[in-house]
Each structure stands twice: as structure tokens, then as C-alpha cells.
Short mmCIF file of C-alpha atoms in Angstrom, two decimals:
data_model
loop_
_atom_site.label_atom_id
_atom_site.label_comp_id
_atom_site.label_asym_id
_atom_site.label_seq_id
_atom_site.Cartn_x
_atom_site.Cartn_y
_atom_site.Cartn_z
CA UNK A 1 0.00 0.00 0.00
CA UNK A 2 2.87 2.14 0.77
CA UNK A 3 5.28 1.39 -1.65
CA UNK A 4 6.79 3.37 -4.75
CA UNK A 5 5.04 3.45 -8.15
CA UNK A 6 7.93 3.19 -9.97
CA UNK A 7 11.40 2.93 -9.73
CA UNK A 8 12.52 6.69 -10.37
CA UNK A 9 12.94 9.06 -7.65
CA UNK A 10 14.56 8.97 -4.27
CA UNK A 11 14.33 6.04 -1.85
CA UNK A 12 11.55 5.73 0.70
CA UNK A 13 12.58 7.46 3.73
CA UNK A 14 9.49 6.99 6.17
CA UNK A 15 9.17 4.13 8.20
CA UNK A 16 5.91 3.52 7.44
CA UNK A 17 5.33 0.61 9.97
CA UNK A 18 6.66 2.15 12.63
CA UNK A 19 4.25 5.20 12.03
CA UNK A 20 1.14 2.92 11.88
CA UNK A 21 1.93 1.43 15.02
CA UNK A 22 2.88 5.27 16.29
CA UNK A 23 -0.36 6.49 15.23
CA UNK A 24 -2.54 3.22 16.90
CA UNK A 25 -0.59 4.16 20.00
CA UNK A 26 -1.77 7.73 20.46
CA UNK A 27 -4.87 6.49 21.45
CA UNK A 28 -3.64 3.83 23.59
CA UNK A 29 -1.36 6.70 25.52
CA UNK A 30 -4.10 9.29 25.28
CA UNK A 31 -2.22 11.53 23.27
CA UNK A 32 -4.35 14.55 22.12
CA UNK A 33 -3.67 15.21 18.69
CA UNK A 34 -1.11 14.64 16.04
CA UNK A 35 1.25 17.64 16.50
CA UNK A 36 1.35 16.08 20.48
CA UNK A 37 2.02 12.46 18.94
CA UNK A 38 5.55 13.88 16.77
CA UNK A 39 6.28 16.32 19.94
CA UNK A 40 6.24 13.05 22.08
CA UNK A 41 8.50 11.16 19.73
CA UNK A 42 11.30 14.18 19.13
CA UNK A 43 11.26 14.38 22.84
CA UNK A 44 11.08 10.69 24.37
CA UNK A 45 13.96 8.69 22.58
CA UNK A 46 12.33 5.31 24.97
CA UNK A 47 9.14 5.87 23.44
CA UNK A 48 10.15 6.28 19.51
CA UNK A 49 12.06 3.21 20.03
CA UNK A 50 9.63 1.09 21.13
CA UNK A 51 7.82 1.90 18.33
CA UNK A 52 10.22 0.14 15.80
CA UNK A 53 11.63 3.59 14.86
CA UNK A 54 15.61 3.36 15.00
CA UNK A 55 17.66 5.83 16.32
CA UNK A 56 18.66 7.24 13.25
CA UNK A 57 15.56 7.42 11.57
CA UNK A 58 13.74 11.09 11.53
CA UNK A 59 10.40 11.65 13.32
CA UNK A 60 7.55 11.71 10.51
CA UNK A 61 6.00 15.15 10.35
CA UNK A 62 2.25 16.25 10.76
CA UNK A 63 2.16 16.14 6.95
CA UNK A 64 3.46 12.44 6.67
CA UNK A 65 0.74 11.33 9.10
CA UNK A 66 -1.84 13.55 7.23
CA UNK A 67 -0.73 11.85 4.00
CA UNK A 68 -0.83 8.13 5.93
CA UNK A 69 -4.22 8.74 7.13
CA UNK A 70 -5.29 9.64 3.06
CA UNK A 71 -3.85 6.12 2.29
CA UNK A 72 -5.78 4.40 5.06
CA UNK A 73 -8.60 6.16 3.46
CA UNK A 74 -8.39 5.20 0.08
CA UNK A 75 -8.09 1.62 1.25
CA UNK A 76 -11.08 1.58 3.55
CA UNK A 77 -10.84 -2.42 4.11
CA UNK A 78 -6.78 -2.27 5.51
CA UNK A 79 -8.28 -1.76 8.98
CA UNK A 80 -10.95 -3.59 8.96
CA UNK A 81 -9.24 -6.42 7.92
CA UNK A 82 -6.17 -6.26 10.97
CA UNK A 83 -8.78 -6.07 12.83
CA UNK A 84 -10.73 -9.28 11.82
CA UNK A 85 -7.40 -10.98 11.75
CA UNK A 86 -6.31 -9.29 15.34
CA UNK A 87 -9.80 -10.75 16.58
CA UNK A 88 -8.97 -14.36 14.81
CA UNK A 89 -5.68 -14.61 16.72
CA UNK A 90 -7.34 -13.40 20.39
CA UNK A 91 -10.39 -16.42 19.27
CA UNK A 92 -8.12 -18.95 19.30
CA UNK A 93 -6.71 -18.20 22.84
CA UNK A 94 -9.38 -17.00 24.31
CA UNK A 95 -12.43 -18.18 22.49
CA UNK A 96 -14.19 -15.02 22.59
CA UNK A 97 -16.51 -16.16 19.43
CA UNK A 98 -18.61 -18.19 21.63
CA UNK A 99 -19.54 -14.97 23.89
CA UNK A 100 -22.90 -13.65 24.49
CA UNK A 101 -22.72 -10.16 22.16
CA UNK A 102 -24.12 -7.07 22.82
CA UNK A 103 -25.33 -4.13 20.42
CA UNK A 104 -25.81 -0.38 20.55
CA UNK A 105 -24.97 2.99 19.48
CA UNK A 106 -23.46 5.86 20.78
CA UNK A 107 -23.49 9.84 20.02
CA UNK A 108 -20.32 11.66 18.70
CA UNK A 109 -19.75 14.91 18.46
CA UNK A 110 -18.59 16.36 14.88
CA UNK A 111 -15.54 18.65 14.54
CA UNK A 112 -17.04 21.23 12.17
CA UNK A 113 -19.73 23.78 12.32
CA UNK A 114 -23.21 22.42 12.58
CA UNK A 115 -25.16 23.01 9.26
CA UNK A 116 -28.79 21.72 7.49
CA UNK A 117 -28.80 19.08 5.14
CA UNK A 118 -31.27 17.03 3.59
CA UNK A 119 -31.43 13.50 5.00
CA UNK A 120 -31.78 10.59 2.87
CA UNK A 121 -34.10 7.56 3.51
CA UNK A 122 -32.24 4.40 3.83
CA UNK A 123 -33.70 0.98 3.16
CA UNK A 124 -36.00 -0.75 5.79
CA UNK A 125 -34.87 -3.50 7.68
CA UNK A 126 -37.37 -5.70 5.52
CA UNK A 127 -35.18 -5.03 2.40
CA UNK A 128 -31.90 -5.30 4.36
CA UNK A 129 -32.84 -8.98 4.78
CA UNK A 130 -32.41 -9.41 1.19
CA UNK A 131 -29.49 -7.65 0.45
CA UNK A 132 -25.12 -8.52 1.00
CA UNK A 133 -23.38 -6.80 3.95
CA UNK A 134 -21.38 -4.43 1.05
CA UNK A 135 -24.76 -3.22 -0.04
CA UNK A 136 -26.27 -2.37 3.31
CA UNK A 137 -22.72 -1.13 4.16
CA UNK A 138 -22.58 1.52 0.63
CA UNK A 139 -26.20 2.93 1.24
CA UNK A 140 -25.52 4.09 4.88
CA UNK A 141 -24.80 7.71 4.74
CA UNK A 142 -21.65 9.35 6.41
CA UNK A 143 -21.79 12.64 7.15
CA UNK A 144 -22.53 14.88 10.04
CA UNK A 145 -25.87 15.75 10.73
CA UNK A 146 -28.37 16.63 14.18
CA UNK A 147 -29.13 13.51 15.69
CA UNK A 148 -31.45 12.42 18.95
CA UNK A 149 -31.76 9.89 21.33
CA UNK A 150 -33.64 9.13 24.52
CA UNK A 151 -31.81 8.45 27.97
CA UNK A 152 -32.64 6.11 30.81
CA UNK A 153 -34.64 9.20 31.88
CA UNK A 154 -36.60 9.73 28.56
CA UNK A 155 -35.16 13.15 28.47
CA UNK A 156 -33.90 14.22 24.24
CA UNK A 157 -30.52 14.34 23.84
CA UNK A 158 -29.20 16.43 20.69
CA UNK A 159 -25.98 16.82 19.31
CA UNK A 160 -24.03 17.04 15.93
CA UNK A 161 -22.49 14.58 14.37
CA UNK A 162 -21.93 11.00 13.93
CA UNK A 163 -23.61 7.91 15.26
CA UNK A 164 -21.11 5.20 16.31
CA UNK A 165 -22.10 1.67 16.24
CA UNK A 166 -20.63 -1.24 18.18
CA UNK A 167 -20.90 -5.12 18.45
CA UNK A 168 -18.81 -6.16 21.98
CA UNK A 169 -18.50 -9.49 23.43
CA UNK A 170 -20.32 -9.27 26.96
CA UNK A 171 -18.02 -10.89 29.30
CA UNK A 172 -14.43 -9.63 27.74
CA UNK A 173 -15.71 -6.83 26.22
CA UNK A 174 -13.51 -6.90 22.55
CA UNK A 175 -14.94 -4.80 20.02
CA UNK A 176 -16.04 -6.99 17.05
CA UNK A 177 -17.51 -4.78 14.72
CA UNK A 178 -18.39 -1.48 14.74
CA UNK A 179 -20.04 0.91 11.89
CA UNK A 180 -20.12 5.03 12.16
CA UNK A 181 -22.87 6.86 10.37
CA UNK A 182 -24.86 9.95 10.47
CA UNK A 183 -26.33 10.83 13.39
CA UNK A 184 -30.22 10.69 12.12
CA UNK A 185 -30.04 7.00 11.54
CA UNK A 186 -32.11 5.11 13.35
CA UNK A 187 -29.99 2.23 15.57
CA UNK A 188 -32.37 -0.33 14.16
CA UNK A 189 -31.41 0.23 10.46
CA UNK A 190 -27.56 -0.89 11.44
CA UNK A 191 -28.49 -4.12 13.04
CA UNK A 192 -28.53 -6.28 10.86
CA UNK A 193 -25.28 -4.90 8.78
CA UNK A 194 -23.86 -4.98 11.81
CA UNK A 195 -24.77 -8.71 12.85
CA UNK A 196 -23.54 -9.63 9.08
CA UNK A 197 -20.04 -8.49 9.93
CA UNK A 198 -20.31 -10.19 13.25
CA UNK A 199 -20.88 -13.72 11.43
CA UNK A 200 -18.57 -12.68 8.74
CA UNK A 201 -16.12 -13.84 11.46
CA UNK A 202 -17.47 -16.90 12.23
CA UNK A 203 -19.49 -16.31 15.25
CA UNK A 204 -22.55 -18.59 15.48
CA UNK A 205 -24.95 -20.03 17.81
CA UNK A 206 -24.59 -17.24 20.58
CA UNK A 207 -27.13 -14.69 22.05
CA UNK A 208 -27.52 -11.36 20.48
CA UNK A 209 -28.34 -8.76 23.16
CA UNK A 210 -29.99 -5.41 21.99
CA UNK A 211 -32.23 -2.82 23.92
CA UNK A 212 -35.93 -2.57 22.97
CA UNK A 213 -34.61 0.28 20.16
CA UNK A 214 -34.24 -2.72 17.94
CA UNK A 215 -37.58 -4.15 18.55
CA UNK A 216 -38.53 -5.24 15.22
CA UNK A 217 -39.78 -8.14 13.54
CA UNK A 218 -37.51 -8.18 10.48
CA UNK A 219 -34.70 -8.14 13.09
CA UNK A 220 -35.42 -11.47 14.89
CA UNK A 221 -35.95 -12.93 11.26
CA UNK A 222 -32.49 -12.03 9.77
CA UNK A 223 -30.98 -12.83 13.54
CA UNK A 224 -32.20 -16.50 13.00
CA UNK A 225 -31.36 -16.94 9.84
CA UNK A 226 -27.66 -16.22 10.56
CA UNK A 227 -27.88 -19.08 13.90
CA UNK A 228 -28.34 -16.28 16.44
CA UNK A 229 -30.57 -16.02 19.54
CA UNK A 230 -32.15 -12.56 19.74
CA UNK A 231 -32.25 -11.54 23.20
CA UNK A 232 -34.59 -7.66 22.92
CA UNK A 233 -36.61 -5.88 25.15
CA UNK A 234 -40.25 -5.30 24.38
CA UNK A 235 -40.76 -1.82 22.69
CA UNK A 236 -44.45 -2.29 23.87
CA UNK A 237 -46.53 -4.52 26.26
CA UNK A 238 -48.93 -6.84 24.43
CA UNK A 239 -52.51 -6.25 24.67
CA UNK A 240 -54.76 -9.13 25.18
CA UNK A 241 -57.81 -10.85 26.24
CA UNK A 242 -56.27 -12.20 29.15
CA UNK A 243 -54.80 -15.53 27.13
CA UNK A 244 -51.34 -14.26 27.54
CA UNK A 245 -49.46 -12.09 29.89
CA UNK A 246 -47.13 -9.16 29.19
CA UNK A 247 -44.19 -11.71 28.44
CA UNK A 248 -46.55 -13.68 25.69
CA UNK A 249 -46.52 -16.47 28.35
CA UNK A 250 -49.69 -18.37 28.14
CA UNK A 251 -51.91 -18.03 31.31
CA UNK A 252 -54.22 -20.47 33.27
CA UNK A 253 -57.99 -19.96 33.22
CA UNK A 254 -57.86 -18.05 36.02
CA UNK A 255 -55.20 -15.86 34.28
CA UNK A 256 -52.22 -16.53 36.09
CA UNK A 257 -49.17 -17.04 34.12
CA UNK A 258 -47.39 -20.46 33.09
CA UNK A 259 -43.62 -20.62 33.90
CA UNK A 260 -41.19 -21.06 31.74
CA UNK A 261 -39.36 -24.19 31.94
CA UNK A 262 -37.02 -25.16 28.88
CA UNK A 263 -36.50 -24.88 25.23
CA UNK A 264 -36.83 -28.27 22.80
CA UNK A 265 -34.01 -27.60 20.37
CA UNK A 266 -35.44 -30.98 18.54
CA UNK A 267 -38.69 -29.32 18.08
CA UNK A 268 -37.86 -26.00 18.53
CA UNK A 269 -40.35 -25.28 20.76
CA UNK A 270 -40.84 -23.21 24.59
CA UNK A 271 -42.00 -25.73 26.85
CA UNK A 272 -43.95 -23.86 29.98
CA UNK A 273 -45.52 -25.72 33.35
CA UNK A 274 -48.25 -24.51 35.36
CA UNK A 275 -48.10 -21.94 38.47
CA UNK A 276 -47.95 -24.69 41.15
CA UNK A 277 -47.58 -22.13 43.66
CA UNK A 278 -50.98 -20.69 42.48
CA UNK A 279 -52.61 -24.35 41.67
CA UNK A 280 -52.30 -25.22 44.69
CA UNK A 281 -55.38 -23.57 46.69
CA UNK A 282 -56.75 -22.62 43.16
CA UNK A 283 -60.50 -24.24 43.68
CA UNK A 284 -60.31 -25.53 39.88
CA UNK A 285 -57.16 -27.21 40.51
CA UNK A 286 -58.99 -31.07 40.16
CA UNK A 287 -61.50 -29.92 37.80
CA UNK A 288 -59.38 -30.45 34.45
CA UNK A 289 -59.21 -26.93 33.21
CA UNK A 290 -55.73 -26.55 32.63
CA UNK A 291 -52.69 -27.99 31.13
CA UNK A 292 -49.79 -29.12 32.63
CA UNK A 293 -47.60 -28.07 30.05
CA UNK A 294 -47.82 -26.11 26.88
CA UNK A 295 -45.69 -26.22 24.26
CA UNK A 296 -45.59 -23.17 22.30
CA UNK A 297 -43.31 -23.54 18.93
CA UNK A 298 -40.71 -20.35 18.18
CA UNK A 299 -41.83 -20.48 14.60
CA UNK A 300 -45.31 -19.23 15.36
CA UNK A 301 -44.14 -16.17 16.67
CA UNK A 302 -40.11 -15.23 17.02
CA UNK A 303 -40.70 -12.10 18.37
CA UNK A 304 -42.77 -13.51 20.85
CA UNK A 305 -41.16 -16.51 22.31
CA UNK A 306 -37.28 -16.27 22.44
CA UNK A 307 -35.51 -18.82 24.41
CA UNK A 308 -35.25 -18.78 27.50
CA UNK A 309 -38.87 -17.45 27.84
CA UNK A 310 -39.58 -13.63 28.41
CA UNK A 311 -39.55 -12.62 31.63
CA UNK A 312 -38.11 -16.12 33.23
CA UNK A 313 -35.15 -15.43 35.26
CA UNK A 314 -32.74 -16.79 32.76
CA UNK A 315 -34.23 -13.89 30.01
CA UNK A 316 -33.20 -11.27 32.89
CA UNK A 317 -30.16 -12.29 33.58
CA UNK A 318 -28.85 -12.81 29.56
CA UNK A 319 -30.20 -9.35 28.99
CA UNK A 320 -28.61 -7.42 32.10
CA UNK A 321 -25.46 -8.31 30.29
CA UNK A 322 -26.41 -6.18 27.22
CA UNK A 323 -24.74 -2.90 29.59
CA UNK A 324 -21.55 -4.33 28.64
CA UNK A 325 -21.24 -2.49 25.47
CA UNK A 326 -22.92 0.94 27.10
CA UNK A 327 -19.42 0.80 29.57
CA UNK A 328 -17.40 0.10 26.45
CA UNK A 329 -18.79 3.11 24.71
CA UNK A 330 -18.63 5.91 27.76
CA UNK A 331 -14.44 4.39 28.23
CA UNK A 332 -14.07 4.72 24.53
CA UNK A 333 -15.33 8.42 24.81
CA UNK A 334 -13.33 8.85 28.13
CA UNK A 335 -10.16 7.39 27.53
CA UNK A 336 -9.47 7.18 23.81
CA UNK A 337 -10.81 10.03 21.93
CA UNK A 338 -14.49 8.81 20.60
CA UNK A 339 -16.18 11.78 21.12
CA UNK A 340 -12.81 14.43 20.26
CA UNK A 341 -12.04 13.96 17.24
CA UNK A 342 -10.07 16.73 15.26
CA UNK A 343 -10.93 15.52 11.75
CA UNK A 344 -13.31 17.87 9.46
CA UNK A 345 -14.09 15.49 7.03
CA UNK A 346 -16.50 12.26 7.58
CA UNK A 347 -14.09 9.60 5.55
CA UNK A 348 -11.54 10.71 8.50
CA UNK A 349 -13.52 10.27 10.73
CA UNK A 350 -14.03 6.94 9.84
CA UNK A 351 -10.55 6.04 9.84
CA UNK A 352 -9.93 7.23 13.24
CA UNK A 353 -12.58 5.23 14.36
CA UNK A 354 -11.45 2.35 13.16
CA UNK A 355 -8.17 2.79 14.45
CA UNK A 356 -10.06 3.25 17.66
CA UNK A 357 -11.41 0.17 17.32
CA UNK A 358 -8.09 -1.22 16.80
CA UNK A 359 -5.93 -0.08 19.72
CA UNK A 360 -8.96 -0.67 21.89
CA UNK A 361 -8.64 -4.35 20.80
CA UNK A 362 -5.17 -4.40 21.25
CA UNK A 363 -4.82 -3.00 24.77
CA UNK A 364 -7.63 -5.30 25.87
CA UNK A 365 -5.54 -8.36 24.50
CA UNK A 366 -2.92 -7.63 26.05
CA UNK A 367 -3.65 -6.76 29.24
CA UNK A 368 -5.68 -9.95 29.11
CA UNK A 369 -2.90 -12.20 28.73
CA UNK A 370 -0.63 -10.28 31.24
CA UNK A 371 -3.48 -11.45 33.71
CA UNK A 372 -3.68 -14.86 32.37
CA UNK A 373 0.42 -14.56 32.84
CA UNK A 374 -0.02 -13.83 36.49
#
């Protein structure tokens, strides 16, 4: 990627790897901005060093690393693939793939002046079912734009700029994909790119853990298809008749709710038992009125019924483990730069997110196996 065109000309003179590795570990160090990163290697000989820079080599300039981060831009897929290969390598020590994942978005601030533009629509997640992970990947606009989202308080929160999404395993918490867009689309339309580059990797057969933001039918569909188990909140509680509750558990006929109990992977149905607790002083309880058990098949409804049941004990505690990638997010923003970025234009912005993404990975790996060391 770096190399000469042709053979005229003077020899290359930057160390090109060595300034890669400089600028993943500005982030890593929490160094500021770029003019910091070359002020840190004139002055710390240790640090330049360690880098793979030799003693006689000169420090690249601002320009050199303005004219790196061009190249990483006009080969957008470098990054992404060190980092499916970084994630590979930690896999097969620490078997990360076979994680519970976790999904969400986060707000970040733009570097320029906040303007109007004209948003464009972006396919539904219906049609994202149908299409390749480039496709949904091309149509989803980059630039910066006024964006909104609700907190825990369901207060508005505005800002300018990008929307950054991320796919984290919950119990290590590696980042193992991660998208930025504009800021006015919706986290629901980037779920199912996102889960695409999650099983580009190979992960299979895991939960999926989103917040009820990504409550949507077409969702659970395109979750299945690629051997995942949707774990969501409810967006809103059911109405009914009395038949079911507000986790679509079925109920008795005195309308208490059946218990969850297991999940037939032969059948692929949700196997739930009666309320004991309840049947026993209920005055129909020899009277024949209810079932035992009812088995309730996925297929009818996979909104509905995910395994383990809504609202059993096992639901609550897969989903509590979907704040895993909310912490990743705020120590992205407070220790590596998320939310300051210094780039004007959005393809930079990309890049720097990536590399994010990166030393994030790579700090996280390694300070896993110095505890593994121990």
C-alpha cells in the first residue's frame, strides 16, 4: 500500500510501519492530537524506540501522518481487515466467538460547524434482509448531521455529528464490529449490517443482546437466519384478552401465568408448566381446566417466544449483560478520543474510528494475557 510506483525518484525514507503502530498508540497513551504524537516522539527517545523507529531514523511530520491517514482512506478495508485478523488470533486463545454479544450505538460529536442538510431515507430493515453486507454497508450515509436519542430518563438528547455503532462481546468486552454513520439513523437500520459483519467472522450459535430500540420483527428474522438467539426488550406490552401475559406467556384460566421451563431444540419449541404455587389452593385445581404443560413452537411467533422465555429469570439475567457495550462506549469516549475527534471530514472520521477500534482491541488483548500470565 505504501510502496513506490515506480522505480525513479529517491528512496523511501518513512518508516511507514513504525508510524502505523505510532499512530494506533496515540490512542492507547491518550495523546491529544497529532502535533502532540511527533512532539512526544522528538522528545522521548524510549518511546520512539519502542515503536520500531531506530535511532537514526527522523520523526515523521504532521504532513506524513496527514498523507498516511489519506492512504488508510483510500483503502477503507486495511483496517478492517487487521482487525478481523487481530480478533482471529485473540479467538483462538481465548475463544471469545462463543460470547454472548451485545449491540448499541453511541453519540459523537462532529468537529465542524453544525449546518442543514437534507437527510436521505435508507432501506428498511425488511429489504436489508435481502441484500449482502457491502450493499447495506454503501447505502448508509456518512456525514454529520443533528441527531437524537432518549436516555434512561426519557429526556432528548441532541448533538451534531456521527452515530457510532458497536458489536462487543459481553463478558471480555472486545470490540467486534463497529459501523459510524450519520447521526439521524435510526440504531435499528444498522443491526442487521452490523450482525452480518459479526458472522462474517465466524461467530454462530450465541445470544444477540440489543435494547428494545431494535424491537422489530424483520430483526429477529435475519438474527435466525444467521444461527443467532435474539435476546430484545419489548418496545411495547402486548394487549390481550387475558390468554397471555405481558411476556406472551400463556396463562391459566384463572389468568395466572405459566412458567417457563425449557426450550426443545429438537422441536424448537418453549416448553412452559403450570403456576404450582398458584394451583395449589386454586379451587379448579382437580376440575381439568388446565394444562400441565404447553408447548408453544418459536416459529409461530419469534418475536414472541425467544428462548429462555420472556420474563423467566434466565431472560433477565442474559439481557442485564447487554450494559456491557454501554461501559465500552462511555471508556471509549473517556479514555481514547471517541467523542474528540479533530478531523473535518467524515471519511476521516471513519478512519480514526477504526483505528479506535483497533488499539482498543489491542490494549484489551494484552492486558488480558498479562493477567492470564499472572
Amino acid at each position: 500500500m505504501f510502496q513506490k510506483e515506480n522505480q525513479r525518484g529517491a528512496p523511501l525514507s518513512i518508516n511507514y510501519e513504525a508510524s502505523i503502530r505510532a499512530m494506533i498508540t496515540r490512542y492507547i497513551e491518550g495523546i491529544p492530537s497529532v502535533k502532540a504524537l511527533v512532539r512526544r516522539l522528538n522528545e522521548d527517545v524510549a518511546f520512539k524506540l519502542s515503536l520500531g523507529f531506530l535511532y537514526s531514523e527522523r520523526v515523521p511530520s504532521e504532513a506524513t501522518f496527514c498523507r498516511i491517514m489519506k492512504t488508510l482512506r483510500d483503502h477503507p478495508t486495511v483496517l478492517n481487515q487487521l482487525n478481523d485478523a487481530l480478533l482471529s488470533k485473540i479467538n483462538q486463545e481465548f475463544n471469545i466467538f462463543s460470547e454472548e454479544v451485545a449491540i448499541d450505538a453511541t453519540a459523537v460529536k462532529a468537529h465542524s460547524k453544525s449546518k442543514k442538510a437534507e437527510n436521505i431515507n435508507v432501506s428498511s430493515t425488511v429489504n436489508q434482509k435481502s441484500m449482502s453486507v457491502e450493499e447495506r454497508l454503501l447505502e448508509l450515509p456518512i456525514y454529520p448531521s443533528w441527531g437524537v436519542k432518549s436516555n434512561s430518563q426519557g429526556r432528548h438528547n441532541y448533538w451534531f455529528g456521527y452515530k457510532a455503532h458497536y458489536a462487543a462481546t459481553a463478558n471480555t468486552h472486545y470490540l467486534l464490529a463497529g459501523i459510524t454513520t450519520s447521526a439521524f439513523i435510526a440504531d435499528v437500520s444498522v443491526a442487521i449490517p452490523l450482525m452480518g459483519k459479526i458472522a462474517s467472522l465466524g461467530v454462530e450459535n450465541t445470544f444477540v443482546l440489543m435494547d428494545k430500540g431494535y424491537d422489530a420483527q424483520a430483526i429477529y428474522e435475519k438474527t435466525h437466519d444467521l444461527s443467532f438467539e435474539p435476546i430484545i426488550d419489548l418496545k411495547r406490552v402486548p394487549k390481550n384478552d387475558g390468554e397471555i401475559d405481558n411476556f406472551y406467556a400463556p396463562t391459566c384460566f384463572l389468568e395466572y401465568s405459566y412458567q417457563y421451563e425449557s426450550f426443545d431444540k429438537r422441536y424448537h419449541a418453549l416448553k412452559f408448566k403450570r403456576p404450582e404455587t398458584r394451583c395449589r389452593d386454586c379451587p379448579l385445581n382437580n376440575e381439568g381446566l388446565c394444562q400441565k404443560v404447553i408447548k408453544i413452537k418459536q416459529g409461530t411467533g419469534v418475536r414472541k417466544y425467544a428462548h429462555p422465555g420472556r420474563g423467566s429469570l434466565a431472560w433477565k439475567k442474559l439481557y442485564k449483560k447487554r450494559s456491557s457495550v454501554e461501559r465500552v462506549n462511555a471508556y471509549l469516549k473517556e479514555n481514547y478520543q471517541l467523542n474528540d475527534t479533530n478531523y473535518y471530514k467524515a471519511s476521516r472520521v471513519v478512519m480514526e474510528h477504526q483505528l479506535i477500534q483497533l488499539a482498543y482491541n489491542l490494549k484489551t488483548f494484552c492486558q488480558q494475557k498479562l493477567t492470564k500470565n499472572k
